[in-house]
Tab-separated table of C-alpha atoms in Angstrom:
chain	number	residue	atom	x	y	z
A	1	UNK	CA	-20.421	13.693	-13.449
A	2	UNK	CA	-21.466	13.457	-17.096
A	3	UNK	CA	-22.101	9.829	-18.071
A	4	UNK	CA	-22.731	8.237	-21.447
A	5	UNK	CA	-24.031	4.680	-21.811
A	6	UNK	CA	-23.213	2.829	-25.041
A	7	UNK	CA	-25.590	0.138	-26.260
A	8	UNK	CA	-26.917	-1.612	-29.359
A	9	UNK	CA	-30.172	-1.132	-31.237
A	10	UNK	CA	-32.085	-4.018	-29.618
A	11	UNK	CA	-31.451	-2.856	-26.037
A	12	UNK	CA	-31.902	0.878	-26.696
A	13	UNK	CA	-35.344	1.267	-25.121
A	14	UNK	CA	-34.441	-0.776	-22.034
A	15	UNK	CA	-31.219	1.185	-21.551
A	16	UNK	CA	-32.936	4.565	-21.916
A	17	UNK	CA	-35.557	3.569	-19.360
A	18	UNK	CA	-32.904	2.362	-16.885
A	19	UNK	CA	-30.675	5.418	-17.386
A	20	UNK	CA	-33.472	7.931	-16.917
A	21	UNK	CA	-32.080	11.399	-16.228
A	22	UNK	CA	-28.827	10.082	-14.780
A	23	UNK	CA	-27.038	9.411	-18.077
A	24	UNK	CA	-27.214	9.920	-21.844
A	25	UNK	CA	-27.409	7.006	-24.274
A	26	UNK	CA	-25.308	6.317	-27.378
A	27	UNK	CA	-26.561	3.671	-29.833
A	28	UNK	CA	-23.734	2.047	-31.797
A	29	UNK	CA	-24.083	0.499	-35.261
A	30	UNK	CA	-24.878	-3.023	-34.049
A	31	UNK	CA	-27.997	-4.876	-32.981
A	32	UNK	CA	-26.274	-6.747	-30.137
A	33	UNK	CA	-24.764	-4.443	-27.511
A	34	UNK	CA	-22.083	-6.970	-26.592
A	35	UNK	CA	-20.656	-6.681	-30.135
A	36	UNK	CA	-19.588	-3.061	-29.747
A	37	UNK	CA	-15.948	-2.608	-30.777
A	38	UNK	CA	-13.604	0.348	-30.180
A	39	UNK	CA	-14.030	1.443	-33.813
A	40	UNK	CA	-17.823	1.253	-33.646
A	41	UNK	CA	-17.827	3.214	-30.391
A	42	UNK	CA	-15.596	5.970	-31.782
A	43	UNK	CA	-17.613	6.204	-35.007
A	44	UNK	CA	-20.958	6.409	-33.175
A	45	UNK	CA	-19.580	8.999	-30.763
A	46	UNK	CA	-18.256	11.183	-33.551
A	47	UNK	CA	-21.443	10.912	-35.593
A	48	UNK	CA	-23.559	11.878	-32.578
A	49	UNK	CA	-21.759	15.248	-32.362
A	50	UNK	CA	-22.454	15.708	-28.659
A	51	UNK	CA	-22.436	19.282	-27.409
A	52	UNK	CA	-20.940	18.372	-24.055
A	53	UNK	CA	-17.934	16.442	-22.822
A	54	UNK	CA	-18.400	13.194	-20.922
A	55	UNK	CA	-16.399	12.041	-17.914
A	56	UNK	CA	-17.310	8.374	-18.248
A	57	UNK	CA	-18.581	6.023	-20.952
A	58	UNK	CA	-20.154	2.795	-19.735
A	59	UNK	CA	-19.996	-0.161	-22.105
A	60	UNK	CA	-22.213	-3.251	-21.865
A	61	UNK	CA	-20.699	-5.607	-19.302
A	62	UNK	CA	-20.297	-8.424	-21.829
A	63	UNK	CA	-18.195	-6.374	-24.264
A	64	UNK	CA	-14.696	-7.740	-24.885
A	65	UNK	CA	-11.665	-5.898	-26.203
A	66	UNK	CA	-9.137	-3.193	-25.388
A	67	UNK	CA	-10.750	0.263	-25.331
A	68	UNK	CA	-7.687	2.136	-23.995
A	69	UNK	CA	-6.963	3.830	-27.361
A	70	UNK	CA	-10.627	4.751	-27.730
A	71	UNK	CA	-10.449	6.267	-24.247
A	72	UNK	CA	-7.465	8.401	-25.294
A	73	UNK	CA	-9.117	9.515	-28.531
A	74	UNK	CA	-12.437	10.421	-26.933
A	75	UNK	CA	-10.786	12.012	-23.904
A	76	UNK	CA	-12.721	10.203	-21.181
A	77	UNK	CA	-12.689	7.034	-19.113
A	78	UNK	CA	-14.305	3.950	-20.647
A	79	UNK	CA	-15.442	1.247	-18.248
A	80	UNK	CA	-17.681	-1.817	-18.229
A	81	UNK	CA	-21.236	-1.286	-17.042
A	82	UNK	CA	-23.673	-4.055	-16.129
A	83	UNK	CA	-24.034	-7.270	-18.115
A	84	UNK	CA	-27.779	-6.758	-18.369
A	85	UNK	CA	-29.513	-3.488	-19.138
A	86	UNK	CA	-32.041	-3.792	-16.309
A	87	UNK	CA	-29.169	-3.577	-13.765
A	88	UNK	CA	-28.045	-0.146	-14.998
A	89	UNK	CA	-30.297	1.785	-12.617
A	90	UNK	CA	-28.624	-0.004	-9.697
A	91	UNK	CA	-25.119	0.512	-11.119
A	92	UNK	CA	-25.624	4.248	-11.658
A	93	UNK	CA	-26.248	4.751	-7.933
A	94	UNK	CA	-22.571	3.955	-7.288
A	95	UNK	CA	-20.965	5.673	-10.248
A	96	UNK	CA	-19.411	8.449	-8.146
A	97	UNK	CA	-18.450	6.208	-5.222
A	98	UNK	CA	-16.745	3.270	-6.945
A	99	UNK	CA	-14.034	3.158	-9.612
A	100	UNK	CA	-15.459	0.834	-12.238
A	101	UNK	CA	-13.296	-1.688	-14.049
A	102	UNK	CA	-12.107	-2.131	-17.631
A	103	UNK	CA	-12.386	-5.916	-17.269
A	104	UNK	CA	-14.974	-6.737	-14.580
A	105	UNK	CA	-18.646	-5.877	-15.272
A	106	UNK	CA	-19.936	-3.235	-12.862
A	107	UNK	CA	-22.747	-5.475	-11.584
A	108	UNK	CA	-20.221	-8.122	-10.492
A	109	UNK	CA	-17.830	-5.532	-9.111
A	110	UNK	CA	-20.566	-3.884	-7.058
A	111	UNK	CA	-21.837	-7.212	-5.783
A	112	UNK	CA	-18.387	-7.865	-4.318
A	113	UNK	CA	-18.080	-4.285	-3.038
A	114	UNK	CA	-21.490	-4.356	-1.357
A	115	UNK	CA	-20.789	-7.759	0.153
A	116	UNK	CA	-17.425	-6.649	1.544
A	117	UNK	CA	-18.952	-3.465	2.926
A	118	UNK	CA	-21.694	-5.478	4.619
A	119	UNK	CA	-19.277	-8.020	6.118
A	120	UNK	CA	-16.956	-5.269	7.296
A	121	UNK	CA	-19.874	-3.629	9.085
A	122	UNK	CA	-20.698	-6.964	10.755
A	123	UNK	CA	-17.049	-7.411	11.820
A	124	UNK	CA	-16.760	-3.887	13.190
A	125	UNK	CA	-20.044	-4.153	15.091
A	126	UNK	CA	-18.965	-7.475	16.594
A	127	UNK	CA	-15.671	-5.985	17.778
A	128	UNK	CA	-17.536	-3.181	19.533
A	129	UNK	CA	-20.368	-5.382	20.853
A	130	UNK	CA	-21.032	-5.564	24.592
A	131	UNK	CA	-21.955	-9.113	25.593
A	132	UNK	CA	-23.327	-10.795	28.723
A	133	UNK	CA	-21.051	-13.841	28.516
A	134	UNK	CA	-17.860	-14.848	26.726
A	135	UNK	CA	-16.602	-18.269	25.635
A	136	UNK	CA	-12.925	-17.619	25.010
A	137	UNK	CA	-13.119	-14.805	22.424
A	138	UNK	CA	-16.716	-15.569	21.425
A	139	UNK	CA	-19.281	-13.022	22.650
A	140	UNK	CA	-22.762	-14.217	23.628
A	141	UNK	CA	-25.808	-12.082	24.296
A	142	UNK	CA	-26.106	-8.328	24.467
A	143	UNK	CA	-25.757	-6.772	21.043
A	144	UNK	CA	-23.326	-9.415	19.750
A	145	UNK	CA	-24.127	-11.440	16.637
A	146	UNK	CA	-25.921	-14.740	17.171
A	147	UNK	CA	-23.297	-17.504	17.159
A	148	UNK	CA	-23.595	-20.849	15.365
A	149	UNK	CA	-22.923	-24.056	17.279
A	150	UNK	CA	-22.358	-27.158	15.166
A	151	UNK	CA	-22.894	-30.513	16.870
A	152	UNK	CA	-20.766	-33.484	15.841
A	153	UNK	CA	-23.144	-36.322	16.640
A	154	UNK	CA	-21.429	-39.271	18.336
A	155	UNK	CA	-18.104	-37.403	18.376
A	156	UNK	CA	-16.810	-39.185	21.465
A	157	UNK	CA	-16.882	-42.549	19.664
A	158	UNK	CA	-15.440	-41.378	16.345
A	159	UNK	CA	-12.051	-42.325	14.996
A	160	UNK	CA	-9.614	-39.455	15.812
A	161	UNK	CA	-8.754	-38.910	12.142
A	162	UNK	CA	-12.448	-38.673	11.194
A	163	UNK	CA	-13.130	-36.355	14.120
A	164	UNK	CA	-10.296	-34.070	13.067
A	165	UNK	CA	-11.727	-33.798	9.553
A	166	UNK	CA	-15.204	-33.110	10.952
A	167	UNK	CA	-13.977	-30.347	13.263
A	168	UNK	CA	-11.966	-28.746	10.465
A	169	UNK	CA	-15.020	-28.925	8.174
A	170	UNK	CA	-17.396	-27.361	10.716
A	171	UNK	CA	-15.006	-24.472	11.373
A	172	UNK	CA	-14.479	-23.924	7.632
A	173	UNK	CA	-18.248	-23.702	7.175
A	174	UNK	CA	-18.575	-21.023	9.831
A	175	UNK	CA	-19.203	-22.738	13.176
A	176	UNK	CA	-18.401	-20.420	16.092
A	177	UNK	CA	-18.641	-23.223	18.675
A	178	UNK	CA	-18.048	-26.976	18.279
A	179	UNK	CA	-20.360	-29.285	20.233
A	180	UNK	CA	-19.077	-32.819	20.846
A	181	UNK	CA	-21.956	-35.252	21.157
A	182	UNK	CA	-21.844	-38.287	23.427
A	183	UNK	CA	-24.161	-41.306	23.271
A	184	UNK	CA	-25.574	-43.639	25.915
A	185	UNK	CA	-22.646	-45.996	25.223
A	186	UNK	CA	-19.886	-43.381	25.522
A	187	UNK	CA	-17.212	-44.078	28.146
A	188	UNK	CA	-15.542	-41.391	30.312
A	189	UNK	CA	-12.144	-42.050	28.737
A	190	UNK	CA	-13.583	-41.436	25.279
A	191	UNK	CA	-14.918	-38.034	26.356
A	192	UNK	CA	-11.564	-37.031	27.825
A	193	UNK	CA	-9.727	-38.065	24.651
A	194	UNK	CA	-12.242	-36.361	22.354
A	195	UNK	CA	-12.292	-33.035	24.183
A	196	UNK	CA	-8.499	-33.016	24.466
A	197	UNK	CA	-8.126	-33.648	20.738
A	198	UNK	CA	-10.638	-30.933	19.857
A	199	UNK	CA	-8.877	-28.437	22.140
A	200	UNK	CA	-5.538	-29.235	20.519
A	201	UNK	CA	-6.912	-28.739	17.009
A	202	UNK	CA	-8.527	-25.336	17.363
A	203	UNK	CA	-9.067	-22.231	19.469
A	204	UNK	CA	-12.803	-22.529	18.811
A	205	UNK	CA	-14.819	-23.010	22.035
A	206	UNK	CA	-15.642	-26.655	22.726
A	207	UNK	CA	-18.853	-27.985	24.252
A	208	UNK	CA	-19.521	-31.445	25.676
A	209	UNK	CA	-23.063	-32.619	24.909
A	210	UNK	CA	-24.479	-35.097	27.434
A	211	UNK	CA	-26.707	-35.362	30.518
A	212	UNK	CA	-24.442	-37.981	32.103
A	213	UNK	CA	-22.749	-36.455	35.163
A	214	UNK	CA	-19.602	-38.576	34.868
A	215	UNK	CA	-19.135	-37.651	31.222
A	216	UNK	CA	-19.695	-33.974	32.049
A	217	UNK	CA	-16.983	-34.117	34.708
A	218	UNK	CA	-14.557	-35.815	32.317
A	219	UNK	CA	-15.268	-33.173	29.680
A	220	UNK	CA	-14.652	-30.356	32.159
A	221	UNK	CA	-11.364	-31.861	33.326
A	222	UNK	CA	-10.260	-32.186	29.693
A	223	UNK	CA	-10.908	-28.472	29.145
A	224	UNK	CA	-14.431	-28.135	27.748
A	225	UNK	CA	-15.598	-24.519	27.640
A	226	UNK	CA	-19.298	-25.320	27.789
A	227	UNK	CA	-21.536	-28.065	29.180
A	228	UNK	CA	-24.693	-29.050	27.329
A	229	UNK	CA	-26.878	-29.633	29.352
A	230	UNK	CA	-27.939	-29.309	33.003
A	231	UNK	CA	-31.437	-29.934	34.400
A	232	UNK	CA	-33.087	-31.514	37.429
A	233	UNK	CA	-31.672	-34.962	36.611
A	234	UNK	CA	-27.987	-33.991	36.928
A	235	UNK	CA	-27.891	-30.562	38.570
A	236	UNK	CA	-26.847	-31.799	42.019
A	237	UNK	CA	-24.299	-34.320	40.728
A	238	UNK	CA	-22.698	-32.352	37.883
A	239	UNK	CA	-23.506	-28.764	38.890
A	240	UNK	CA	-20.818	-28.429	41.598
A	241	UNK	CA	-18.084	-29.488	39.135
A	242	UNK	CA	-19.346	-26.928	36.613
A	243	UNK	CA	-19.350	-24.196	39.259
A	244	UNK	CA	-15.876	-25.078	40.548
A	245	UNK	CA	-14.378	-25.058	37.032
A	246	UNK	CA	-16.106	-21.789	36.148
A	247	UNK	CA	-17.245	-23.119	32.762
A	248	UNK	CA	-20.482	-22.136	31.046
A	249	UNK	CA	-23.546	-24.371	31.122
A	250	UNK	CA	-26.706	-24.651	29.054
A	251	UNK	CA	-29.629	-25.133	31.446
A	252	UNK	CA	-32.740	-26.871	30.099
A	253	UNK	CA	-36.176	-27.560	31.583
A	254	UNK	CA	-37.158	-30.975	32.889
A	255	UNK	CA	-39.538	-33.262	31.042
A	256	UNK	CA	-42.464	-31.283	29.684
A	257	UNK	CA	-40.310	-28.273	28.737
A	258	UNK	CA	-42.297	-25.863	30.906
A	259	UNK	CA	-41.086	-22.313	31.494
A	260	UNK	CA	-41.502	-22.793	35.235
A	261	UNK	CA	-39.193	-25.830	35.150
A	262	UNK	CA	-36.526	-23.903	33.251
A	263	UNK	CA	-36.621	-21.000	35.721
A	264	UNK	CA	-36.457	-23.445	38.648
A	265	UNK	CA	-33.340	-25.139	37.173
A	266	UNK	CA	-31.638	-21.807	36.483
A	267	UNK	CA	-32.212	-20.747	40.101
A	268	UNK	CA	-30.757	-24.082	41.256
A	269	UNK	CA	-27.700	-23.533	39.050
A	270	UNK	CA	-27.169	-20.071	40.544
A	271	UNK	CA	-27.425	-21.441	44.093
A	272	UNK	CA	-24.646	-23.884	43.236
A	273	UNK	CA	-22.449	-20.961	42.147
A	274	UNK	CA	-22.702	-21.412	38.375
A	275	UNK	CA	-22.252	-17.935	36.935
A	276	UNK	CA	-22.091	-18.512	33.174
A	277	UNK	CA	-25.626	-19.668	32.395
A	278	UNK	CA	-27.189	-20.082	28.960
A	279	UNK	CA	-30.909	-20.854	28.956
A	280	UNK	CA	-32.557	-23.277	26.546
A	281	UNK	CA	-36.381	-23.027	26.592
A	282	UNK	CA	-36.252	-25.784	23.910
A	283	UNK	CA	-37.474	-25.170	20.358
A	284	UNK	CA	-39.990	-27.873	19.485
A	285	UNK	CA	-40.341	-29.259	15.923
A	286	UNK	CA	-43.135	-28.355	13.531
A	287	UNK	CA	-46.152	-30.495	14.405
A	288	UNK	CA	-45.077	-30.679	18.041
A	289	UNK	CA	-46.036	-27.265	19.460
A	290	UNK	CA	-43.403	-25.112	17.737
A	291	UNK	CA	-45.589	-22.019	18.202
A	292	UNK	CA	-45.922	-22.636	21.920
A	293	UNK	CA	-42.164	-23.078	22.226
A	294	UNK	CA	-41.476	-19.793	20.399
A	295	UNK	CA	-43.819	-18.046	22.838
A	296	UNK	CA	-41.817	-19.678	25.650
A	297	UNK	CA	-38.629	-18.116	24.262
A	298	UNK	CA	-40.299	-14.713	24.010
A	299	UNK	CA	-41.610	-14.889	27.584
A	300	UNK	CA	-38.282	-15.994	29.037
A	301	UNK	CA	-36.323	-13.294	27.206
A	302	UNK	CA	-38.809	-10.677	28.441
A	303	UNK	CA	-38.285	-11.870	32.030
A	304	UNK	CA	-34.502	-12.433	31.853
A	305	UNK	CA	-33.081	-10.251	29.034
A	306	UNK	CA	-29.547	-10.588	30.435
A	307	UNK	CA	-29.440	-14.407	30.101
A	308	UNK	CA	-28.130	-15.670	26.713
A	309	UNK	CA	-30.538	-18.000	24.932
A	310	UNK	CA	-29.801	-21.308	23.210
A	311	UNK	CA	-31.939	-21.792	20.072
A	312	UNK	CA	-32.077	-25.341	18.673
A	313	UNK	CA	-32.730	-24.672	14.989
A	314	UNK	CA	-31.677	-28.232	14.189
A	315	UNK	CA	-34.719	-29.525	16.097
A	316	UNK	CA	-36.807	-28.121	13.247
A	317	UNK	CA	-34.647	-28.606	10.148
A	318	UNK	CA	-33.783	-32.236	10.906
A	319	UNK	CA	-37.474	-33.112	11.202
A	320	UNK	CA	-38.701	-31.441	7.998
A	321	UNK	CA	-38.377	-32.746	4.446
A	322	UNK	CA	-37.824	-29.208	3.198
A	323	UNK	CA	-34.712	-27.524	1.835
A	324	UNK	CA	-32.990	-25.986	4.839
A	325	UNK	CA	-31.941	-22.627	3.346
A	326	UNK	CA	-35.221	-20.771	3.765
A	327	UNK	CA	-36.139	-22.658	6.939
A	328	UNK	CA	-32.840	-21.747	8.612
A	329	UNK	CA	-33.113	-18.114	7.534
A	330	UNK	CA	-36.640	-17.847	8.914
A	331	UNK	CA	-35.699	-19.585	12.161
A	332	UNK	CA	-32.745	-17.235	12.473
A	333	UNK	CA	-35.065	-14.249	12.101
A	334	UNK	CA	-37.398	-15.642	14.768
A	335	UNK	CA	-34.412	-16.347	16.999
A	336	UNK	CA	-33.167	-12.788	16.607
A	337	UNK	CA	-36.536	-11.386	17.723
A	338	UNK	CA	-36.736	-13.896	20.580
A	339	UNK	CA	-33.300	-12.900	21.883
A	340	UNK	CA	-31.312	-15.981	20.798
A	341	UNK	CA	-27.551	-15.979	21.338
A	342	UNK	CA	-26.622	-19.462	20.061
A	343	UNK	CA	-28.052	-21.092	16.926
A	344	UNK	CA	-27.636	-24.859	17.248
A	345	UNK	CA	-27.536	-27.380	14.383
A	346	UNK	CA	-26.062	-30.880	13.997
A	347	UNK	CA	-26.027	-31.263	10.183
A	348	UNK	CA	-26.807	-34.887	10.992
A	349	UNK	CA	-28.946	-35.898	8.002
A	350	UNK	CA	-27.938	-35.448	4.365
A	351	UNK	CA	-30.816	-33.033	3.781
A	352	UNK	CA	-29.496	-30.745	6.535
A	353	UNK	CA	-25.959	-30.470	5.136
A	354	UNK	CA	-25.046	-26.824	4.715
A	355	UNK	CA	-27.040	-25.682	7.755
A	356	UNK	CA	-23.969	-24.301	9.511
A	357	UNK	CA	-23.101	-22.055	6.573
A	358	UNK	CA	-26.744	-21.036	6.140
A	359	UNK	CA	-27.201	-20.129	9.796
A	360	UNK	CA	-23.912	-18.230	9.850
A	361	UNK	CA	-24.883	-16.085	6.882
A	362	UNK	CA	-28.416	-15.657	8.221
A	363	UNK	CA	-27.003	-14.497	11.571
A	364	UNK	CA	-24.920	-11.896	9.731
A	365	UNK	CA	-28.004	-10.791	7.818
A	366	UNK	CA	-29.986	-10.402	11.051
A	367	UNK	CA	-27.140	-8.407	12.580
A	368	UNK	CA	-27.245	-6.058	9.588
A	369	UNK	CA	-31.027	-5.797	9.977
A	370	UNK	CA	-30.575	-4.706	13.576
A	371	UNK	CA	-27.884	-2.172	12.664
A	372	UNK	CA	-29.864	-0.709	9.787
A	373	UNK	CA	-33.283	-1.141	11.411
A	374	UNK	CA	-34.532	-2.788	8.242
A	375	UNK	CA	-35.897	-6.041	6.862
A	376	UNK	CA	-33.373	-8.673	5.647
A	377	UNK	CA	-33.410	-7.260	2.116
A	378	UNK	CA	-30.836	-5.412	-0.014
A	379	UNK	CA	-28.151	-5.958	2.622
A	380	UNK	CA	-25.247	-6.869	0.345
A	381	UNK	CA	-25.360	-10.518	1.451
A	382	UNK	CA	-28.193	-12.972	0.906
A	383	UNK	CA	-29.209	-16.618	0.890
A	384	UNK	CA	-30.690	-16.652	-2.612
A	385	UNK	CA	-29.382	-19.855	-4.182
A	386	UNK	CA	-32.086	-20.986	-6.603
A	387	UNK	CA	-34.466	-18.074	-7.066
A	388	UNK	CA	-33.421	-14.719	-8.512
A	389	UNK	CA	-33.593	-11.295	-6.917
A	390	UNK	CA	-34.090	-9.710	-10.349
A	391	UNK	CA	-35.410	-11.765	-13.245
A	392	UNK	CA	-33.957	-11.168	-16.705
A	393	UNK	CA	-36.494	-10.170	-19.377
A	394	UNK	CA	-38.078	-13.148	-21.129
A	395	UNK	CA	-37.787	-13.470	-24.927
A	396	UNK	CA	-40.861	-14.229	-27.054
A	397	UNK	CA	-41.081	-17.468	-29.003
A	398	UNK	CA	-40.278	-16.915	-32.728
A	399	UNK	CA	-43.120	-17.449	-35.183
A	400	UNK	CA	-41.384	-20.317	-36.959
A	401	UNK	CA	-39.733	-22.962	-34.793
A	402	UNK	CA	-38.790	-26.605	-35.228
A	403	UNK	CA	-39.884	-28.625	-32.235
A	404	UNK	CA	-36.979	-30.554	-30.729
A	405	UNK	CA	-36.894	-34.342	-30.560
A	406	UNK	CA	-34.361	-36.879	-29.367
A	407	UNK	CA	-32.234	-38.845	-31.860
A	408	UNK	CA	-33.413	-42.409	-32.301
A	409	UNK	CA	-29.990	-43.833	-33.082
A	410	UNK	CA	-27.026	-43.726	-30.735
A	411	UNK	CA	-23.487	-44.630	-31.765
A	412	UNK	CA	-20.338	-45.092	-29.686
A	413	UNK	CA	-17.702	-42.415	-30.148
A	414	UNK	CA	-14.667	-43.953	-31.916
A	415	UNK	CA	-12.477	-41.910	-29.558
A	416	UNK	CA	-13.832	-43.983	-26.688
A	417	UNK	CA	-16.281	-43.605	-23.785
A	418	UNK	CA	-15.825	-41.132	-20.916
A	419	UNK	CA	-17.006	-41.655	-17.358
A	420	UNK	CA	-18.093	-38.555	-15.431
A	421	UNK	CA	-18.179	-38.306	-11.624
A	422	UNK	CA	-17.586	-35.748	-8.877
A	423	UNK	CA	-15.300	-35.439	-5.850
A	424	UNK	CA	-16.960	-33.012	-3.384
A	425	UNK	CA	-14.913	-30.791	-1.085
A	426	UNK	CA	-15.540	-32.518	2.264
A	427	UNK	CA	-14.064	-29.674	4.305
A	428	UNK	CA	-15.901	-26.625	2.987
A	429	UNK	CA	-19.019	-28.622	2.118
A	430	UNK	CA	-19.273	-26.596	-1.056
A	431	UNK	CA	-17.834	-27.216	-4.534
A	432	UNK	CA	-15.183	-29.752	-5.413
A	433	UNK	CA	-13.921	-31.331	-8.639
A	434	UNK	CA	-15.575	-32.776	-11.723
A	435	UNK	CA	-13.701	-35.849	-12.936
A	436	UNK	CA	-13.875	-37.143	-16.528
A	437	UNK	CA	-12.164	-40.526	-17.007
A	438	UNK	CA	-11.048	-41.787	-20.411
A	439	UNK	CA	-8.817	-44.805	-20.994
A	440	UNK	CA	-6.064	-42.449	-22.218
A	441	UNK	CA	-6.358	-39.709	-19.592
A	442	UNK	CA	-8.304	-38.477	-16.572
A	443	UNK	CA	-9.304	-34.813	-16.507
A	444	UNK	CA	-10.377	-32.976	-13.327
A	445	UNK	CA	-11.657	-29.416	-13.022
A	446	UNK	CA	-13.894	-27.127	-10.993
A	447	UNK	CA	-16.357	-26.353	-13.774
A	448	UNK	CA	-17.887	-28.010	-16.833
A	449	UNK	CA	-16.391	-25.648	-19.389
A	450	UNK	CA	-12.781	-26.220	-18.362
A	451	UNK	CA	-13.210	-29.995	-18.281
A	452	UNK	CA	-14.910	-30.026	-21.695
A	453	UNK	CA	-12.315	-27.709	-23.240
A	454	UNK	CA	-9.527	-29.980	-21.982
A	455	UNK	CA	-11.221	-33.130	-23.313
A	456	UNK	CA	-11.497	-31.501	-26.736
A	457	UNK	CA	-7.911	-30.268	-26.607
A	458	UNK	CA	-6.727	-33.792	-25.870
A	459	UNK	CA	-8.776	-35.180	-28.806
A	460	UNK	CA	-10.737	-37.469	-26.487
A	461	UNK	CA	-14.056	-36.593	-28.185
A	462	UNK	CA	-14.662	-37.035	-31.923
A	463	UNK	CA	-18.455	-36.962	-32.422
A	464	UNK	CA	-20.779	-33.954	-32.095
A	465	UNK	CA	-23.508	-35.995	-30.382
A	466	UNK	CA	-20.975	-37.313	-27.876
A	467	UNK	CA	-19.716	-33.776	-27.210
A	468	UNK	CA	-23.291	-32.579	-26.678
A	469	UNK	CA	-23.976	-35.479	-24.311
A	470	UNK	CA	-20.804	-34.795	-22.318
A	471	UNK	CA	-21.688	-31.108	-22.108
A	472	UNK	CA	-25.017	-32.005	-20.514
A	473	UNK	CA	-23.479	-34.446	-18.053
A	474	UNK	CA	-20.620	-32.128	-17.085
A	475	UNK	CA	-23.075	-29.299	-16.461
A	476	UNK	CA	-25.173	-31.598	-14.269
A	477	UNK	CA	-22.029	-32.538	-12.363
A	478	UNK	CA	-21.159	-28.857	-11.853
A	479	UNK	CA	-24.668	-28.109	-10.573
A	480	UNK	CA	-24.436	-31.059	-8.200
A	481	UNK	CA	-21.251	-29.611	-6.702
A	482	UNK	CA	-22.700	-26.103	-6.552
A	483	UNK	CA	-25.811	-27.234	-4.694
A	484	UNK	CA	-24.084	-29.917	-2.613
A	485	UNK	CA	-26.006	-32.780	-4.200
A	486	UNK	CA	-24.903	-36.261	-5.193
A	487	UNK	CA	-24.325	-37.110	-8.866
A	488	UNK	CA	-24.524	-40.266	-10.954
A	489	UNK	CA	-23.942	-40.238	-14.691
A	490	UNK	CA	-27.142	-40.548	-16.789
A	491	UNK	CA	-29.412	-40.147	-13.736
A	492	UNK	CA	-32.068	-37.444	-13.810
A	493	UNK	CA	-30.756	-34.488	-11.760
């Protein structure tokens, strides 16, 4: 395929370097590539007097306008390339595989294509996976994807309406299994009600989380799919009920978390007739022998590769004042190598919110790593939220600049003040609405630009300094929603 890339004078060298031998370059009569118009493209093409015919012309991704007539006149397809010149080398790899768009920049189109291809591969592999144990339709162990279990702390004592919202939110964020936590004050009737409600709300497997034998029995009778947990303290009292019901059980070591204790409890569970066993060697927090616990996982999986492993990622993330994204991804990678089948997190503290979604995506990334026999890089999906995979070129500082300074005087806008706040999406745990309140109207939108445009359209802003201030605050509000942070007007973000 013969390809021609159109650009402006300022980006010419970058474009030529990115295109290499894969495409020719046409420089239009404009400094800024994004300002190329159909007329400028046609004129530059005609003046170039090319000796060959092109099948495709790629425009800068930020170009706007209708190039259909130019396409007819030049006798070839005209499509949008990447928004930034440095992405062209990546885009050109797919030029014969993907039909580029007249409206969507190729870099954005390919990001969606690569992501969908990656997720489809994960879905297909999961359908074909051979597992050691199933919870309803959820496969555990074998070559199945690691599953995410989200614990609702104190679920058995929650108001039913609040519990329903929490379950819906956890499932929306990607939880494969819902764990209902009980406390020392939980009553048997509360467990029965909670498990029954959870079973009625969803087909997602339900776990009851307690060491109390009576509460375990109530949970089983109400239809729990999994018991968390059994050890030497409750094996003889709760184990027979687990075996009779045929439900799965997470077996943990006794105090001290030794490997020998875990193996002893698993053997006791098997003697009682419990067939669906998930082992939890217990992941210890950083500062409390985490390395030793990871070795324990490795040793157990080497000895019993057919037994699914429970990996308590939340034990680490909840006890670290560190953003959870990278921690969860790293733990997920360690879990994958250690043979983990279930990735457990409670999302209990504010700092750990988002852990379910992070672990779910990380588990998909690790599945792709296994399939492709590669590192978790260039997979089509990622957990890059703050840092960039490819940095845009930096611009030099002009020779003559005026150093910025804040205005000393501040005046109230005659159009009136506006209060900015956010309403997060409690279900997805991501995004929500920005709300701008004026005495004449309240405007709500998903991003700063739409809210600001509407405020201007309604004549609710009359001063430039007020508009600039609102722009800053609305952008801060949008970032707060994007990164699942709280927001208060005029606070430092």
